[in-house]
mmCIF file of C-alpha atoms in Angstrom:
data_model
loop_
_atom_site.group_PDB
_atom_site.id
_atom_site.type_symbol
_atom_site.label_atom_id
_atom_site.label_comp_id
_atom_site.label_asym_id
_atom_site.label_seq_id
_atom_site.Cartn_x
_atom_site.Cartn_y
_atom_site.Cartn_z
ATOM 1 C CA MET A 7 -16.898 53.110 70.620
ATOM 2 C CA SER A 8 -18.763 56.228 69.578
ATOM 3 C CA MET A 9 -22.167 57.904 70.337
ATOM 4 C CA ARG A 10 -22.849 58.428 67.027
ATOM 5 C CA ASP A 11 -22.304 54.539 65.999
ATOM 6 C CA ILE A 12 -25.783 54.313 68.562
ATOM 7 C CA PRO A 13 -29.074 55.063 66.249
ATOM 8 C CA TRP A 14 -30.722 56.406 68.321
ATOM 9 C CA GLN A 15 -33.911 57.307 67.153
ATOM 10 C CA THR A 16 -34.467 53.939 65.205
ATOM 11 C CA VAL A 17 -33.877 52.711 69.926
ATOM 12 C CA ILE A 18 -36.274 55.215 70.068
ATOM 13 C CA GLU A 19 -38.987 53.790 67.948
ATOM 14 C CA GLN A 20 -37.682 50.303 68.790
ATOM 15 C CA ALA A 21 -38.080 50.672 72.671
ATOM 16 C CA ASN A 22 -41.775 52.359 73.112
ATOM 17 C CA ARG A 23 -43.119 49.391 71.288
ATOM 18 C CA ASP A 24 -41.510 47.205 72.124
ATOM 19 C CA GLY A 25 -43.884 44.908 75.004
ATOM 20 C CA GLU A 26 -40.774 43.837 76.288
ATOM 21 C CA PHE A 27 -39.696 47.497 76.863
ATOM 22 C CA ARG A 28 -42.934 49.178 77.770
ATOM 23 C CA ILE A 29 -44.325 46.255 80.470
ATOM 24 C CA ALA A 30 -40.753 46.743 82.320
ATOM 25 C CA ALA A 31 -40.767 50.928 81.881
ATOM 26 C CA ARG A 32 -44.770 51.413 83.459
ATOM 27 C CA LEU A 33 -45.528 54.511 84.616
ATOM 28 C CA TRP A 34 -41.379 55.462 84.620
ATOM 29 C CA ASN A 35 -41.065 58.679 85.047
ATOM 30 C CA ALA A 36 -37.087 59.537 85.311
ATOM 31 C CA THR A 37 -33.860 60.939 83.502
ATOM 32 C CA LEU A 38 -31.042 58.160 82.812
ATOM 33 C CA ARG A 39 -26.657 59.822 80.842
ATOM 34 C CA LEU A 40 -25.282 56.970 79.842
ATOM 35 C CA ASP A 41 -21.383 58.283 79.771
ATOM 36 C CA VAL A 42 -19.923 56.325 76.428
ATOM 37 C CA GLY A 43 -16.492 57.066 77.219
ATOM 38 C CA GLU A 44 -15.506 60.801 77.150
ATOM 39 C CA ARG A 45 -19.158 61.261 75.320
ATOM 40 C CA SER A 46 -22.403 61.345 76.808
ATOM 41 C CA VAL A 47 -25.897 60.798 75.798
ATOM 42 C CA LEU A 48 -29.285 61.591 77.978
ATOM 43 C CA LEU A 49 -32.015 59.770 78.409
ATOM 44 C CA ALA A 50 -35.778 61.006 78.426
ATOM 45 C CA VAL A 51 -38.422 58.371 79.937
ATOM 46 C CA THR A 52 -41.745 59.947 80.570
ATOM 47 C CA ASP A 53 -45.049 57.846 81.284
ATOM 48 C CA GLY A 54 -42.666 54.849 80.102
ATOM 49 C CA ALA A 55 -41.593 55.110 76.780
ATOM 50 C CA ILE A 56 -38.544 57.254 75.583
ATOM 51 C CA ARG A 57 -39.251 60.545 74.609
ATOM 52 C CA ALA A 58 -36.343 62.011 73.909
ATOM 53 C CA ALA A 59 -31.690 61.197 73.827
ATOM 54 C CA GLY A 60 -29.581 63.402 72.659
ATOM 55 C CA PRO A 61 -26.119 64.043 73.719
ATOM 56 C CA CYS A 62 -25.042 65.963 76.267
ATOM 57 C CA ASP A 63 -22.585 67.446 79.033
ATOM 58 C CA ARG A 64 -20.649 64.849 80.545
ATOM 59 C CA GLY A 65 -22.110 65.611 84.272
ATOM 60 C CA SER A 66 -25.453 66.939 83.188
ATOM 61 C CA PRO A 67 -28.384 66.628 85.510
ATOM 62 C CA CYS A 68 -29.896 63.645 85.707
ATOM 63 C CA ASP A 69 -31.716 60.635 87.728
ATOM 64 C CA ALA A 70 -28.871 58.383 87.593
ATOM 65 C CA SER A 71 -25.814 57.969 84.953
ATOM 66 C CA VAL A 72 -23.548 54.617 84.147
ATOM 67 C CA ALA A 73 -20.313 55.614 82.432
ATOM 68 C CA GLY A 74 -18.709 53.700 81.265
ATOM 69 C CA ALA A 75 -15.072 53.295 78.543
ATOM 70 C CA ALA A 76 -15.695 53.180 75.950
ATOM 71 C CA GLU A 77 -14.506 49.397 75.368
ATOM 72 C CA GLU A 78 -16.713 48.675 78.056
ATOM 73 C CA TRP A 79 -19.048 49.391 75.670
ATOM 74 C CA GLU A 80 -18.439 47.794 73.315
ATOM 75 C CA HIS A 81 -17.719 45.209 74.854
ATOM 76 C CA LEU A 82 -21.523 44.918 76.884
ATOM 77 C CA LEU A 83 -22.817 45.630 73.111
ATOM 78 C CA GLU A 84 -21.789 42.901 70.833
ATOM 79 C CA ARG A 85 -24.073 40.898 68.601
ATOM 80 C CA VAL A 86 -22.642 37.697 71.184
ATOM 81 C CA PRO A 87 -21.101 39.612 73.937
ATOM 82 C CA ARG A 88 -18.011 38.226 75.768
ATOM 83 C CA PRO A 89 -17.509 36.176 78.714
ATOM 84 C CA LEU A 90 -18.860 38.140 82.042
ATOM 85 C CA HIS A 91 -19.633 40.646 79.797
ATOM 86 C CA GLN A 92 -22.481 40.263 78.829
ATOM 87 C CA ASP A 93 -25.080 42.344 81.385
ATOM 88 C CA LEU A 94 -24.706 45.937 82.871
ATOM 89 C CA PHE A 95 -25.347 44.740 86.031
ATOM 90 C CA GLY A 96 -22.456 42.600 86.403
ATOM 91 C CA GLY A 97 -20.392 45.450 84.658
ATOM 92 C CA ILE A 98 -21.374 47.788 87.397
ATOM 93 C CA THR A 99 -20.937 44.718 90.068
ATOM 94 C CA LEU A 100 -17.543 44.592 88.904
ATOM 95 C CA GLY A 101 -15.949 47.728 88.856
ATOM 96 C CA ARG A 102 -16.483 48.564 85.053
ATOM 97 C CA PHE A 103 -19.421 50.112 84.447
ATOM 98 C CA GLN A 104 -19.373 53.638 87.825
ATOM 99 C CA LEU A 105 -23.464 53.662 88.637
ATOM 100 C CA GLU A 106 -23.985 57.098 90.520
ATOM 101 C CA GLY A 107 -27.890 58.513 91.570
ATOM 102 C CA ASP A 108 -30.820 57.494 92.410
ATOM 103 C CA ARG A 109 -29.516 53.849 92.683
ATOM 104 C CA ASP A 110 -32.278 52.252 93.792
ATOM 105 C CA ALA A 111 -34.332 53.844 91.367
ATOM 106 C CA PHE A 112 -32.754 53.050 88.310
ATOM 107 C CA TYR A 113 -32.397 49.400 90.437
ATOM 108 C CA ALA A 114 -36.438 49.401 89.818
ATOM 109 C CA TYR A 115 -36.393 49.997 86.964
ATOM 110 C CA TYR A 116 -33.354 47.141 86.078
ATOM 111 C CA PRO A 117 -35.379 45.120 83.344
ATOM 112 C CA ALA A 118 -35.978 48.173 81.531
ATOM 113 C CA VAL A 119 -33.331 49.188 81.038
ATOM 114 C CA ARG A 120 -31.354 45.746 80.759
ATOM 115 C CA ARG A 121 -34.327 45.530 77.616
ATOM 116 C CA LEU A 122 -33.185 48.833 76.509
ATOM 117 C CA VAL A 123 -29.243 47.867 75.926
ATOM 118 C CA ASP A 124 -30.961 44.862 74.214
ATOM 119 C CA LEU A 125 -32.330 47.005 72.016
ATOM 120 C CA VAL A 126 -29.531 49.117 71.637
ATOM 121 C CA ARG A 127 -27.890 45.731 70.557
ATOM 122 C CA GLU A 128 -29.963 45.415 68.120
ATOM 123 C CA ALA A 129 -30.255 48.728 66.907
ATOM 124 C CA ARG A 130 -26.230 48.094 66.080
ATOM 125 C CA ARG A 131 -26.354 45.625 64.043
ATOM 126 C CA MET B 24 -54.108 9.236 76.416
ATOM 127 C CA ALA B 25 -53.144 11.523 79.905
ATOM 128 C CA ARG B 26 -49.342 12.305 78.916
ATOM 129 C CA PHE B 27 -46.666 12.563 82.204
ATOM 130 C CA ASP B 28 -43.412 13.417 82.566
ATOM 131 C CA ARG B 29 -41.724 11.045 84.892
ATOM 132 C CA THR B 30 -40.048 13.321 87.508
ATOM 133 C CA THR B 31 -43.253 12.396 91.046
ATOM 134 C CA GLY B 32 -43.470 14.958 93.718
ATOM 135 C CA ARG B 33 -43.812 14.699 97.398
ATOM 136 C CA TYR B 34 -43.194 16.355 101.225
ATOM 137 C CA ILE B 35 -41.248 14.888 104.038
ATOM 138 C CA HIS B 36 -41.007 16.923 107.716
ATOM 139 C CA LEU B 37 -37.148 17.161 108.875
ATOM 140 C CA GLU B 38 -35.426 17.843 111.916
ATOM 141 C CA ILE B 39 -33.413 20.147 111.554
ATOM 142 C CA ASP B 40 -31.792 22.497 114.988
ATOM 143 C CA GLY B 41 -35.830 21.616 116.934
ATOM 144 C CA THR B 42 -37.738 23.165 114.406
ATOM 145 C CA ASP B 43 -39.809 20.865 112.209
ATOM 146 C CA TYR B 44 -40.039 21.160 108.044
ATOM 147 C CA ARG B 45 -41.935 20.235 105.724
ATOM 148 C CA VAL B 46 -39.362 20.093 103.031
ATOM 149 C CA TYR B 47 -40.938 19.263 99.020
ATOM 150 C CA PHE B 48 -38.782 16.935 96.569
ATOM 151 C CA GLU B 49 -39.717 15.758 93.147
ATOM 152 C CA GLU B 50 -37.552 12.351 92.496
ATOM 153 C CA ALA B 51 -36.933 10.032 88.975
ATOM 154 C CA GLY B 52 -34.629 7.290 87.868
ATOM 155 C CA ALA B 53 -33.281 4.706 90.230
ATOM 156 C CA GLY B 54 -29.983 3.751 91.621
ATOM 157 C CA ILE B 55 -27.080 5.860 93.050
ATOM 158 C CA PRO B 56 -28.529 8.623 94.717
ATOM 159 C CA LEU B 57 -28.319 11.910 93.093
ATOM 160 C CA LEU B 58 -29.210 15.224 95.969
ATOM 161 C CA LEU B 59 -29.481 18.821 93.798
ATOM 162 C CA GLN B 60 -29.473 21.919 95.108
ATOM 163 C CA HIS B 61 -30.908 24.414 93.060
ATOM 164 C CA THR B 62 -29.321 28.304 93.832
ATOM 165 C CA ALA B 63 -30.438 30.962 95.767
ATOM 166 C CA GLY B 64 -33.906 32.595 95.988
ATOM 167 C CA ALA B 65 -35.064 29.912 93.816
ATOM 168 C CA ASP B 66 -36.533 26.169 93.858
ATOM 169 C CA GLY B 67 -36.103 22.711 92.876
ATOM 170 C CA ARG B 68 -37.235 23.471 89.560
ATOM 171 C CA GLN B 69 -34.449 24.182 87.870
ATOM 172 C CA TRP B 70 -33.014 20.435 88.065
ATOM 173 C CA ARG B 71 -36.725 19.371 86.048
ATOM 174 C CA HIS B 72 -34.620 18.723 83.532
ATOM 175 C CA LEU B 73 -32.043 17.160 84.225
ATOM 176 C CA LEU B 74 -34.906 14.786 86.142
ATOM 177 C CA GLU B 75 -36.008 14.214 82.955
ATOM 178 C CA ASP B 76 -33.429 12.081 81.195
ATOM 179 C CA ALA B 77 -33.968 8.805 80.980
ATOM 180 C CA GLU B 78 -30.277 8.059 80.098
ATOM 181 C CA VAL B 79 -29.283 9.610 83.655
ATOM 182 C CA GLY B 80 -32.834 8.761 85.087
ATOM 183 C CA ARG B 81 -30.923 5.171 84.198
ATOM 184 C CA HIS B 82 -28.488 5.004 86.784
ATOM 185 C CA PHE B 83 -28.852 8.035 89.132
ATOM 186 C CA ARG B 84 -31.781 7.905 91.353
ATOM 187 C CA LEU B 85 -32.213 11.962 91.057
ATOM 188 C CA ILE B 86 -33.638 13.673 93.864
ATOM 189 C CA ALA B 87 -34.860 17.620 94.039
ATOM 190 C CA TYR B 88 -35.623 19.060 96.896
ATOM 191 C CA ASP B 89 -36.164 22.919 97.622
ATOM 192 C CA LEU B 90 -34.580 24.659 100.951
ATOM 193 C CA PRO B 91 -37.047 24.968 103.894
ATOM 194 C CA TYR B 92 -38.697 28.569 102.537
ATOM 195 C CA HIS B 93 -38.031 28.017 99.106
ATOM 196 C CA GLY B 94 -40.755 27.249 96.253
ATOM 197 C CA LYS B 95 -42.666 24.285 98.537
ATOM 198 C CA SER B 96 -41.182 24.011 100.969
ATOM 199 C CA ILE B 97 -43.584 27.013 103.287
ATOM 200 C CA PRO B 98 -41.878 27.914 107.030
ATOM 201 C CA PRO B 99 -41.753 26.236 110.043
ATOM 202 C CA THR B 100 -44.972 26.504 112.165
ATOM 203 C CA GLY B 101 -43.062 25.619 115.089
ATOM 204 C CA ARG B 102 -41.126 28.827 115.074
ATOM 205 C CA GLU B 103 -41.671 32.969 114.345
ATOM 206 C CA TRP B 104 -39.555 33.065 111.667
ATOM 207 C CA TRP B 105 -41.541 36.301 110.961
ATOM 208 C CA ARG B 106 -39.872 38.076 113.656
ATOM 209 C CA GLN B 107 -36.141 37.663 112.414
ATOM 210 C CA GLU B 108 -34.942 38.826 108.825
ATOM 211 C CA TYR B 109 -34.753 35.759 107.036
ATOM 212 C CA ARG B 110 -31.001 34.225 106.487
ATOM 213 C CA LEU B 111 -28.992 31.842 105.373
ATOM 214 C CA THR B 112 -26.286 30.259 107.026
ATOM 215 C CA LYS B 113 -23.595 27.515 105.701
ATOM 216 C CA ASP B 114 -24.733 25.231 109.403
ATOM 217 C CA PHE B 115 -28.152 25.353 108.449
ATOM 218 C CA LEU B 116 -27.665 25.023 104.459
ATOM 219 C CA MET B 117 -25.654 22.069 105.193
ATOM 220 C CA GLN B 118 -27.854 19.757 106.968
ATOM 221 C CA VAL B 119 -30.257 19.829 105.020
ATOM 222 C CA PRO B 120 -29.311 17.250 102.170
ATOM 223 C CA VAL B 121 -26.905 15.394 104.907
ATOM 224 C CA THR B 122 -30.556 14.737 107.250
ATOM 225 C CA LEU B 123 -32.949 14.389 103.980
ATOM 226 C CA ALA B 124 -30.247 12.057 103.212
ATOM 227 C CA ARG B 125 -30.865 10.394 106.960
ATOM 228 C CA GLU B 126 -34.027 10.977 106.189
ATOM 229 C CA LEU B 127 -35.282 8.622 103.230
ATOM 230 C CA GLY B 128 -32.121 5.404 103.694
ATOM 231 C CA LEU B 129 -29.653 7.266 100.823
ATOM 232 C CA GLU B 130 -26.693 5.185 101.525
ATOM 233 C CA ARG B 131 -23.887 7.763 100.463
ATOM 234 C CA PRO B 132 -25.813 9.281 97.943
ATOM 235 C CA VAL B 133 -23.541 11.927 95.510
ATOM 236 C CA TYR B 134 -24.344 15.392 95.805
ATOM 237 C CA MET B 135 -25.065 17.972 93.171
ATOM 238 C CA GLY B 136 -25.095 21.536 93.079
ATOM 239 C CA SER B 137 -25.039 25.388 91.783
ATOM 240 C CA SER B 138 -24.436 28.776 93.650
ATOM 241 C CA ILE B 139 -24.913 28.317 96.775
ATOM 242 C CA GLY B 140 -25.420 24.415 96.012
ATOM 243 C CA GLY B 141 -21.836 24.001 93.682
ATOM 244 C CA HIS B 142 -19.852 26.133 97.499
ATOM 245 C CA LEU B 143 -22.398 24.417 99.275
ATOM 246 C CA ALA B 144 -20.462 21.127 97.437
ATOM 247 C CA GLY B 145 -17.173 22.013 98.689
ATOM 248 C CA ASP B 146 -18.570 22.723 102.737
ATOM 249 C CA LEU B 147 -20.037 19.454 102.504
ATOM 250 C CA ALA B 148 -16.998 17.553 101.561
ATOM 251 C CA LEU B 149 -15.652 19.542 103.821
ATOM 252 C CA HIS B 150 -17.073 18.397 107.014
ATOM 253 C CA TYR B 151 -19.460 15.287 106.190
ATOM 254 C CA PRO B 152 -17.365 13.568 103.872
ATOM 255 C CA ASP B 153 -18.686 10.449 105.450
ATOM 256 C CA HIS B 154 -21.776 10.922 104.243
ATOM 257 C CA PHE B 155 -21.049 11.811 100.482
ATOM 258 C CA ARG B 156 -19.296 9.328 97.680
ATOM 259 C CA ALA B 157 -18.903 12.591 95.937
ATOM 260 C CA VAL B 158 -19.821 15.909 95.345
ATOM 261 C CA ILE B 159 -20.631 18.061 92.405
ATOM 262 C CA GLY B 160 -19.499 21.843 92.402
ATOM 263 C CA LEU B 161 -21.704 23.888 89.641
ATOM 264 C CA GLU B 162 -20.560 27.501 90.156
ATOM 265 C CA ALA B 163 -18.320 27.399 92.593
ATOM 266 C CA ALA B 164 -15.892 28.633 94.919
ATOM 267 C CA ALA B 165 -13.844 29.588 97.548
ATOM 268 C CA HIS B 166 -15.381 33.174 98.597
ATOM 269 C CA THR B 167 -17.444 35.131 97.375
ATOM 270 C CA PRO B 168 -17.661 38.264 99.587
ATOM 271 C CA GLY B 169 -19.950 41.751 98.159
ATOM 272 C CA GLY B 170 -23.802 39.448 97.148
ATOM 273 C CA TYR B 171 -24.804 40.462 100.774
ATOM 274 C CA LEU B 172 -26.884 43.886 99.360
ATOM 275 C CA ASP B 173 -30.154 45.729 100.441
ATOM 276 C CA ILE B 174 -30.892 46.404 96.848
ATOM 277 C CA PHE B 175 -31.717 42.194 96.867
ATOM 278 C CA TYR B 176 -34.476 43.057 99.141
ATOM 279 C CA HIS B 177 -35.746 46.337 99.047
ATOM 280 C CA PRO B 178 -39.169 47.991 99.416
ATOM 281 C CA ARG B 179 -38.393 50.515 96.417
ATOM 282 C CA ILE B 180 -37.003 47.616 94.234
ATOM 283 C CA SER B 181 -39.188 44.412 93.054
ATOM 284 C CA ASN B 182 -38.669 40.704 92.181
ATOM 285 C CA ASP B 183 -38.710 42.290 88.918
ATOM 286 C CA PHE B 184 -34.768 43.433 89.792
ATOM 287 C CA LYS B 185 -34.089 39.663 90.879
ATOM 288 C CA ALA B 186 -35.246 38.215 87.735
ATOM 289 C CA SER B 187 -33.831 40.763 84.968
ATOM 290 C CA ALA B 188 -30.542 40.102 87.127
ATOM 291 C CA MET B 189 -30.137 36.695 86.944
ATOM 292 C CA TYR B 190 -30.656 36.496 83.050
ATOM 293 C CA GLY B 191 -27.980 38.387 82.533
ATOM 294 C CA LEU B 192 -25.464 36.055 84.423
ATOM 295 C CA MET B 193 -27.156 33.366 82.098
ATOM 296 C CA SER B 194 -24.936 32.878 78.325
ATOM 297 C CA PRO B 195 -26.426 34.881 75.053
ATOM 298 C CA THR B 196 -26.253 31.569 73.978
ATOM 299 C CA SER B 197 -29.139 29.953 75.159
ATOM 300 C CA PRO B 198 -31.969 28.989 74.439
ATOM 301 C CA GLU B 199 -34.056 31.999 75.206
ATOM 302 C CA PRO B 200 -36.902 30.123 76.553
ATOM 303 C CA LEU B 201 -34.900 28.414 79.179
ATOM 304 C CA ARG B 202 -33.144 31.506 79.883
ATOM 305 C CA ARG B 203 -36.628 33.683 80.483
ATOM 306 C CA GLU B 204 -38.305 30.641 82.969
ATOM 307 C CA THR B 205 -34.991 29.864 85.239
ATOM 308 C CA ALA B 206 -35.317 34.631 85.470
ATOM 309 C CA TRP B 207 -39.499 33.381 86.201
ATOM 310 C CA VAL B 208 -37.861 30.961 88.666
ATOM 311 C CA TYR B 209 -36.556 34.088 90.562
ATOM 312 C CA SER B 210 -38.903 36.185 90.766
ATOM 313 C CA GLN B 211 -41.183 33.981 92.730
ATOM 314 C CA GLY B 212 -39.928 33.877 95.238
ATOM 315 C CA ALA B 213 -40.656 35.513 98.924
ATOM 316 C CA PRO B 214 -38.925 39.171 98.906
ATOM 317 C CA PRO B 215 -36.734 38.282 101.349
ATOM 318 C CA VAL B 216 -35.707 34.829 100.635
ATOM 319 C CA PHE B 217 -32.898 35.829 98.073
ATOM 320 C CA LYS B 218 -30.762 37.746 99.706
ATOM 321 C CA GLY B 219 -30.655 35.979 103.321
ATOM 322 C CA ASP B 220 -29.365 33.597 100.552
ATOM 323 C CA LEU B 221 -26.621 35.905 100.185
ATOM 324 C CA TYR B 222 -25.364 35.473 103.102
ATOM 325 C CA TYR B 223 -24.755 32.317 103.710
ATOM 326 C CA PHE B 224 -23.017 33.006 99.532
ATOM 327 C CA SER B 225 -21.190 36.239 100.089
ATOM 328 C CA VAL B 226 -20.342 36.580 103.962
ATOM 329 C CA ASP B 227 -20.717 32.956 105.415
ATOM 330 C CA HIS B 228 -19.067 30.420 102.609
ATOM 331 C CA ASP B 229 -15.096 30.779 102.997
ATOM 332 C CA LEU B 230 -13.020 27.666 102.442
ATOM 333 C CA ARG B 231 -10.168 29.723 101.939
ATOM 334 C CA GLU B 232 -7.867 28.859 104.603
ATOM 335 C CA THR B 233 -8.893 25.453 104.481
ATOM 336 C CA ALA B 234 -9.956 23.922 101.081
ATOM 337 C CA ARG B 235 -6.680 21.193 101.363
ATOM 338 C CA GLN B 236 -8.315 19.890 104.532
ATOM 339 C CA ILE B 237 -10.240 18.060 102.064
ATOM 340 C CA ASP B 238 -10.290 14.907 101.560
ATOM 341 C CA THR B 239 -10.972 13.611 98.212
ATOM 342 C CA ARG B 240 -10.382 9.918 98.975
ATOM 343 C CA LYS B 241 -13.557 9.759 100.767
ATOM 344 C CA VAL B 242 -15.450 12.207 98.209
ATOM 345 C CA ALA B 243 -15.200 12.664 95.259
ATOM 346 C CA VAL B 244 -15.063 16.270 94.522
ATOM 347 C CA TYR B 245 -15.727 18.256 90.881
ATOM 348 C CA LEU B 246 -16.467 21.347 89.331
ATOM 349 C CA LEU B 247 -17.477 22.613 86.180
ATOM 350 C CA THR B 248 -18.707 25.911 85.958
ATOM 351 C CA GLY B 249 -20.020 28.000 83.269
ATOM 352 C CA GLU B 250 -17.782 30.454 80.799
ATOM 353 C CA TYR B 251 -20.755 33.842 81.962
ATOM 354 C CA ASP B 252 -20.897 33.171 85.037
ATOM 355 C CA TRP B 253 -19.438 36.396 86.363
ATOM 356 C CA ALA B 254 -20.468 35.879 89.436
ATOM 357 C CA ALA B 255 -18.598 32.543 90.508
ATOM 358 C CA THR B 256 -16.108 33.223 87.475
ATOM 359 C CA PRO B 257 -14.441 30.254 85.861
ATOM 360 C CA GLU B 258 -11.253 31.588 87.648
ATOM 361 C CA MET B 259 -12.577 31.746 91.327
ATOM 362 C CA SER B 260 -13.469 27.738 90.478
ATOM 363 C CA ARG B 261 -10.341 26.844 89.052
ATOM 364 C CA ALA B 262 -9.008 28.597 91.704
ATOM 365 C CA LEU B 263 -10.199 26.653 94.548
ATOM 366 C CA ALA B 264 -10.122 22.988 92.565
ATOM 367 C CA ALA B 265 -6.029 24.002 92.666
ATOM 368 C CA GLU B 266 -6.725 24.084 96.596
ATOM 369 C CA ILE B 267 -8.260 21.037 97.185
ATOM 370 C CA PRO B 268 -5.995 17.286 96.533
ATOM 371 C CA GLY B 269 -7.343 15.347 93.942
ATOM 372 C CA ALA B 270 -10.110 18.031 92.821
ATOM 373 C CA SER B 271 -11.269 18.025 89.299
ATOM 374 C CA TYR B 272 -12.286 21.708 87.390
ATOM 375 C CA ARG B 273 -13.522 21.813 84.211
ATOM 376 C CA THR B 274 -15.262 25.204 82.779
ATOM 377 C CA MET B 275 -18.419 24.857 80.611
ATOM 378 C CA GLU B 276 -18.092 26.747 77.628
ATOM 379 C CA ARG B 277 -21.438 28.845 76.301
ATOM 380 C CA LEU B 278 -22.897 28.443 79.400
ATOM 381 C CA GLY B 279 -23.777 30.320 82.832
ATOM 382 C CA HIS B 280 -24.658 30.688 86.224
ATOM 383 C CA PHE B 281 -27.978 27.856 85.569
ATOM 384 C CA PRO B 282 -26.310 25.407 83.642
ATOM 385 C CA MET B 283 -28.916 22.630 84.121
ATOM 386 C CA SER B 284 -31.472 25.009 83.561
ATOM 387 C CA GLU B 285 -30.678 27.754 81.288
ATOM 388 C CA ASP B 286 -29.260 24.400 78.042
ATOM 389 C CA PRO B 287 -29.625 20.996 80.475
ATOM 390 C CA ALA B 288 -29.001 19.687 76.665
ATOM 391 C CA ARG B 289 -25.424 21.619 77.051
ATOM 392 C CA PHE B 290 -24.313 21.068 80.436
ATOM 393 C CA LEU B 291 -25.370 17.657 80.256
ATOM 394 C CA ALA B 292 -22.248 17.069 77.816
ATOM 395 C CA TYR B 293 -20.626 18.058 80.800
ATOM 396 C CA LEU B 294 -22.256 16.714 83.106
ATOM 397 C CA ARG B 295 -22.649 12.816 80.975
ATOM 398 C CA PRO B 296 -18.754 12.309 81.755
ATOM 399 C CA VAL B 297 -18.880 12.735 85.695
ATOM 400 C CA LEU B 298 -21.514 10.887 86.585
ATOM 401 C CA GLU B 299 -20.022 7.928 84.311
ATOM 402 C CA GLU B 300 -17.412 8.275 86.708
ATOM 403 C CA ILE B 301 -18.659 8.016 89.495
ATOM 404 C CA ARG B 302 -21.033 5.236 88.237
ATOM 405 C CA ALA B 303 -16.884 3.420 87.518
ATOM 406 C CA TRP B 304 -15.539 4.472 90.888
ATOM 407 C CA ARG B 305 -18.442 3.751 93.339
#
C-alpha cells in the first residue's frame, strides 16, 4: 500500500463530521505520524478535530508515531481484514506495528485512533 | 402484557479463604448444570444470549455468575480490599465455580468459560477432575504472557481504552450492535479489575508443563477458539488441545475473542454439537 492510496482530505472531512470520532477525540490536541513502509504522513489534531494531514519526513517530530510495513497496513485496511489483522492495537501487541512517543496519550485516545482506522478503511473503498 | 426474559437472577454467599463473598448469578433452563464464566474485566451479561436459548435450556441448567469484584458481585465487606491492588489468582479463580457448584448442590456440572474463563477450563480439568463432567474452554491456551500491562490500569487512560481494545479482538463480521454491547460491558468494569484479571491470564495461568496430566477419562475437554482472536489464537488453542490426550479442538470461523456475545447465533452452531456430545456421554 502507498500513502497515495489514502484520500486524506476525504478522511479528514469524514472524521470531523463523524459522531463517534468526535466524541472519542474530545479535548485531543496532538500530532500523530503514521509510517507506512518508506512513506510517512503527519496528522495534526486540535481541539478534537483533524486540522491537517500531509506527507512528512520519516522522523518528523510528533507526539506519537505508528510504523509498519506497507503490507501490514494493507492487511489492516482491507475492507474485511483477514483474521488476526483486524486491529491496530492487536498489531502493536503482536509486534507488526511499532508505537513510539507518548504511549499513554496514544492509548488514552486509542478509541479515536481506532475509529480513524475505520474511516481510512471506508475512504479507500 | 409484560414481556420477560427467561433468565432470572439472585445472590448467593460463597465463603472462600475465610471471606464471605456475595455473588450474583443468573440462570435459565433445566437439566445438566452448565456453569458459565465471563472474560477478564467483564461480567455474566456476556452470556445473556445463551441463557435465552430455549433449545439449550431444554437440556441444560445454565448458570452465569459474576466473579467477586465484577458486575453485581461487589467487593466483600469483610476485608480491606482497597488497601491492596486487585489481582486475580488461579487458586481463587478455581475456587469460585467449585464453591458455587457445591453451594448450589450441583452434581458434576459442565463448566464453560471464555478467555480467562477458557484458561480456567484447563486448570479445573487438571486440579478438579472429579468435580466436573466436562469443561469447554473458549479462547483457551496453555500460556499467554505479556498481557499484564500498566496501560490497563493507568491514571491517564480511561476505561474507554479497554472497551476499544476489546472491540478490536472481535471479528469484523460480527453484528455491529453486539460488538458494541460487548465493548460497553468492558467500559463498566471497576478501573483496577481488568488488569488484575490479566494477572491470571498472563502470569498465574501456565499449563505448558502440566496439560498432559489432564485425564479426559474423568473430565471431557473441549476447546473452541475464534479465528479472529489475536490474544489467544487458534494456533495456541490447537497446541493446548494437542497436549491433552483425548481433548477436542475446533476453530470457529468469523468469530473473535467473545463468541458468546459478539455473534451468539454463529457461536451456537459450534457449541450445539459439543453439548449434544456431553449429553450423550453423561
